[in-house]
Amino acid sequence: MSSHSDQSKHDRSLNIQVSWELKQALEELAQRYDRTLATVVRSLLRIGIPVLHGIWEAEAKMLDDPSGLFRRGSLRQEDD
């Protein structure tokens, strides 16, 4: 069995609707760097998922203890 068919077993299709402007930006990236649109979208997802996860975790921590941010901020201001 070839590696291409092995890879296809694990790939899943994802159909999404995006704005015209977003699609144009993606297509421009693909054309500029000689990549397929699918490659650009996959790369953005691979990079973006950990970033988004980190942002949302930070947001959750802030919502759990918003006063802690002010205490830490005021300590930094006193040190300056």
PDB file of C-alpha atoms in Angstrom:
ATOM      1  CA  MET A   1       0.000   0.000   0.000  1.00  0.00           C
ATOM      2  CA  SER A   2       1.418   3.420  -0.904  1.00  0.00           C
ATOM      3  CA  SER A   3       2.066   6.222   1.568  1.00  0.00           C
ATOM      4  CA  HIS A   4      -0.383   8.449  -0.336  1.00  0.00           C
ATOM      5  CA  SER A   5      -3.300   6.095   0.263  1.00  0.00           C
ATOM      6  CA  ASP A   6      -2.208   5.662   3.909  1.00  0.00           C
ATOM      7  CA  GLN A   7      -2.268   9.426   4.353  1.00  0.00           C
ATOM      8  CA  SER A   8      -5.674   9.708   2.681  1.00  0.00           C
ATOM      9  CA  LYS A   9      -7.159   7.325   5.248  1.00  0.00           C
ATOM     10  CA  HIS A  10      -6.395   9.879   7.963  1.00  0.00           C
ATOM     11  CA  ASP A  11      -7.357  13.037   6.081  1.00  0.00           C
ATOM     12  CA  ARG A  12     -10.854  14.370   6.552  1.00  0.00           C
ATOM     13  CA  SER A  13     -12.610  16.936   4.451  1.00  0.00           C
ATOM     14  CA  LEU A  14     -13.669  20.223   6.026  1.00  0.00           C
ATOM     15  CA  ASN A  15     -16.085  22.509   4.227  1.00  0.00           C
ATOM     16  CA  ILE A  16     -16.327  26.042   5.563  1.00  0.00           C
ATOM     17  CA  GLN A  17     -17.706  29.299   4.280  1.00  0.00           C
ATOM     18  CA  VAL A  18     -15.531  32.397   4.546  1.00  0.00           C
ATOM     19  CA  SER A  19     -15.918  35.975   3.423  1.00  0.00           C
ATOM     20  CA  TRP A  20     -14.806  36.945  -0.040  1.00  0.00           C
ATOM     21  CA  GLU A  21     -12.046  39.110   1.468  1.00  0.00           C
ATOM     22  CA  LEU A  22     -10.666  36.239   3.547  1.00  0.00           C
ATOM     23  CA  LYS A  23     -10.679  33.892   0.574  1.00  0.00           C
ATOM     24  CA  GLN A  24      -8.878  36.507  -1.526  1.00  0.00           C
ATOM     25  CA  ALA A  25      -6.223  36.912   1.176  1.00  0.00           C
ATOM     26  CA  LEU A  26      -5.724  33.140   1.336  1.00  0.00           C
ATOM     27  CA  GLU A  27      -5.498  32.853  -2.433  1.00  0.00           C
ATOM     28  CA  GLU A  28      -2.986  35.713  -2.581  1.00  0.00           C
ATOM     29  CA  LEU A  29      -0.797  33.941  -0.007  1.00  0.00           C
ATOM     30  CA  ALA A  30      -1.004  30.715  -1.976  1.00  0.00           C
ATOM     31  CA  GLN A  31      -0.082  32.424  -5.223  1.00  0.00           C
ATOM     32  CA  ARG A  32       2.683  34.568  -3.722  1.00  0.00           C
ATOM     33  CA  TYR A  33       4.449  31.606  -2.113  1.00  0.00           C
ATOM     34  CA  ASP A  34       3.590  29.062  -4.819  1.00  0.00           C
ATOM     35  CA  ARG A  35       1.463  26.874  -2.576  1.00  0.00           C
ATOM     36  CA  THR A  36      -1.976  25.371  -2.958  1.00  0.00           C
ATOM     37  CA  LEU A  37      -4.908  26.963  -1.191  1.00  0.00           C
ATOM     38  CA  ALA A  38      -5.331  23.752   0.822  1.00  0.00           C
ATOM     39  CA  THR A  39      -1.701  23.915   1.980  1.00  0.00           C
ATOM     40  CA  VAL A  40      -2.137  27.515   3.121  1.00  0.00           C
ATOM     41  CA  VAL A  41      -5.301  26.673   5.073  1.00  0.00           C
ATOM     42  CA  ARG A  42      -3.725  23.571   6.660  1.00  0.00           C
ATOM     43  CA  SER A  43      -0.664  25.591   7.684  1.00  0.00           C
ATOM     44  CA  LEU A  44      -2.803  28.312   9.241  1.00  0.00           C
ATOM     45  CA  LEU A  45      -4.764  25.727  11.183  1.00  0.00           C
ATOM     46  CA  ARG A  46      -1.609  23.996  12.448  1.00  0.00           C
ATOM     47  CA  ILE A  47      -0.130  27.311  13.568  1.00  0.00           C
ATOM     48  CA  GLY A  48      -3.350  28.907  14.740  1.00  0.00           C
ATOM     49  CA  ILE A  49      -4.758  26.145  16.934  1.00  0.00           C
ATOM     50  CA  PRO A  50      -1.987  26.295  19.581  1.00  0.00           C
ATOM     51  CA  VAL A  51      -2.051  30.107  19.500  1.00  0.00           C
ATOM     52  CA  LEU A  52      -5.814  30.233  19.931  1.00  0.00           C
ATOM     53  CA  HIS A  53      -5.623  27.645  22.705  1.00  0.00           C
ATOM     54  CA  GLY A  54      -3.074  29.787  24.571  1.00  0.00           C
ATOM     55  CA  ILE A  55      -5.160  32.930  24.175  1.00  0.00           C
ATOM     56  CA  TRP A  56      -8.294  31.238  25.446  1.00  0.00           C
ATOM     57  CA  GLU A  57      -6.446  29.697  28.403  1.00  0.00           C
ATOM     58  CA  ALA A  58      -5.104  33.130  29.347  1.00  0.00           C
ATOM     59  CA  GLU A  59      -8.606  34.550  29.024  1.00  0.00           C
ATOM     60  CA  ALA A  60      -9.999  31.822  31.273  1.00  0.00           C
ATOM     61  CA  LYS A  61      -7.339  32.511  33.918  1.00  0.00           C
ATOM     62  CA  MET A  62      -8.116  36.215  33.759  1.00  0.00           C
ATOM     63  CA  LEU A  63     -11.828  35.563  34.196  1.00  0.00           C
ATOM     64  CA  ASP A  64     -11.177  33.188  37.107  1.00  0.00           C
ATOM     65  CA  ASP A  65      -9.124  35.777  39.021  1.00  0.00           C
ATOM     66  CA  PRO A  66      -9.341  39.253  37.505  1.00  0.00           C
ATOM     67  CA  SER A  67      -8.155  40.909  40.733  1.00  0.00           C
ATOM     68  CA  GLY A  68      -4.870  39.022  40.486  1.00  0.00           C
ATOM     69  CA  LEU A  69      -4.025  40.926  37.339  1.00  0.00           C
ATOM     70  CA  PHE A  70      -4.495  44.233  39.100  1.00  0.00           C
ATOM     71  CA  ARG A  71      -2.352  43.160  42.065  1.00  0.00           C
ATOM     72  CA  ARG A  72       0.447  42.042  39.781  1.00  0.00           C
ATOM     73  CA  GLY A  73       0.135  45.207  37.712  1.00  0.00           C
ATOM     74  CA  SER A  74       0.272  47.489  40.742  1.00  0.00           C
ATOM     75  CA  LEU A  75       3.379  45.684  42.031  1.00  0.00           C
ATOM     76  CA  ARG A  76       5.141  46.269  38.738  1.00  0.00           C
ATOM     77  CA  GLN A  77       4.234  49.944  38.815  1.00  0.00           C
ATOM     78  CA  GLU A  78       5.701  50.316  42.317  1.00  0.00           C
ATOM     79  CA  ASP A  79       8.954  48.690  41.146  1.00  0.00           C
ATOM     80  CA  ASP A  80       9.326  51.216  38.314  1.00  0.00           C
TER      81      ASP A  80
END
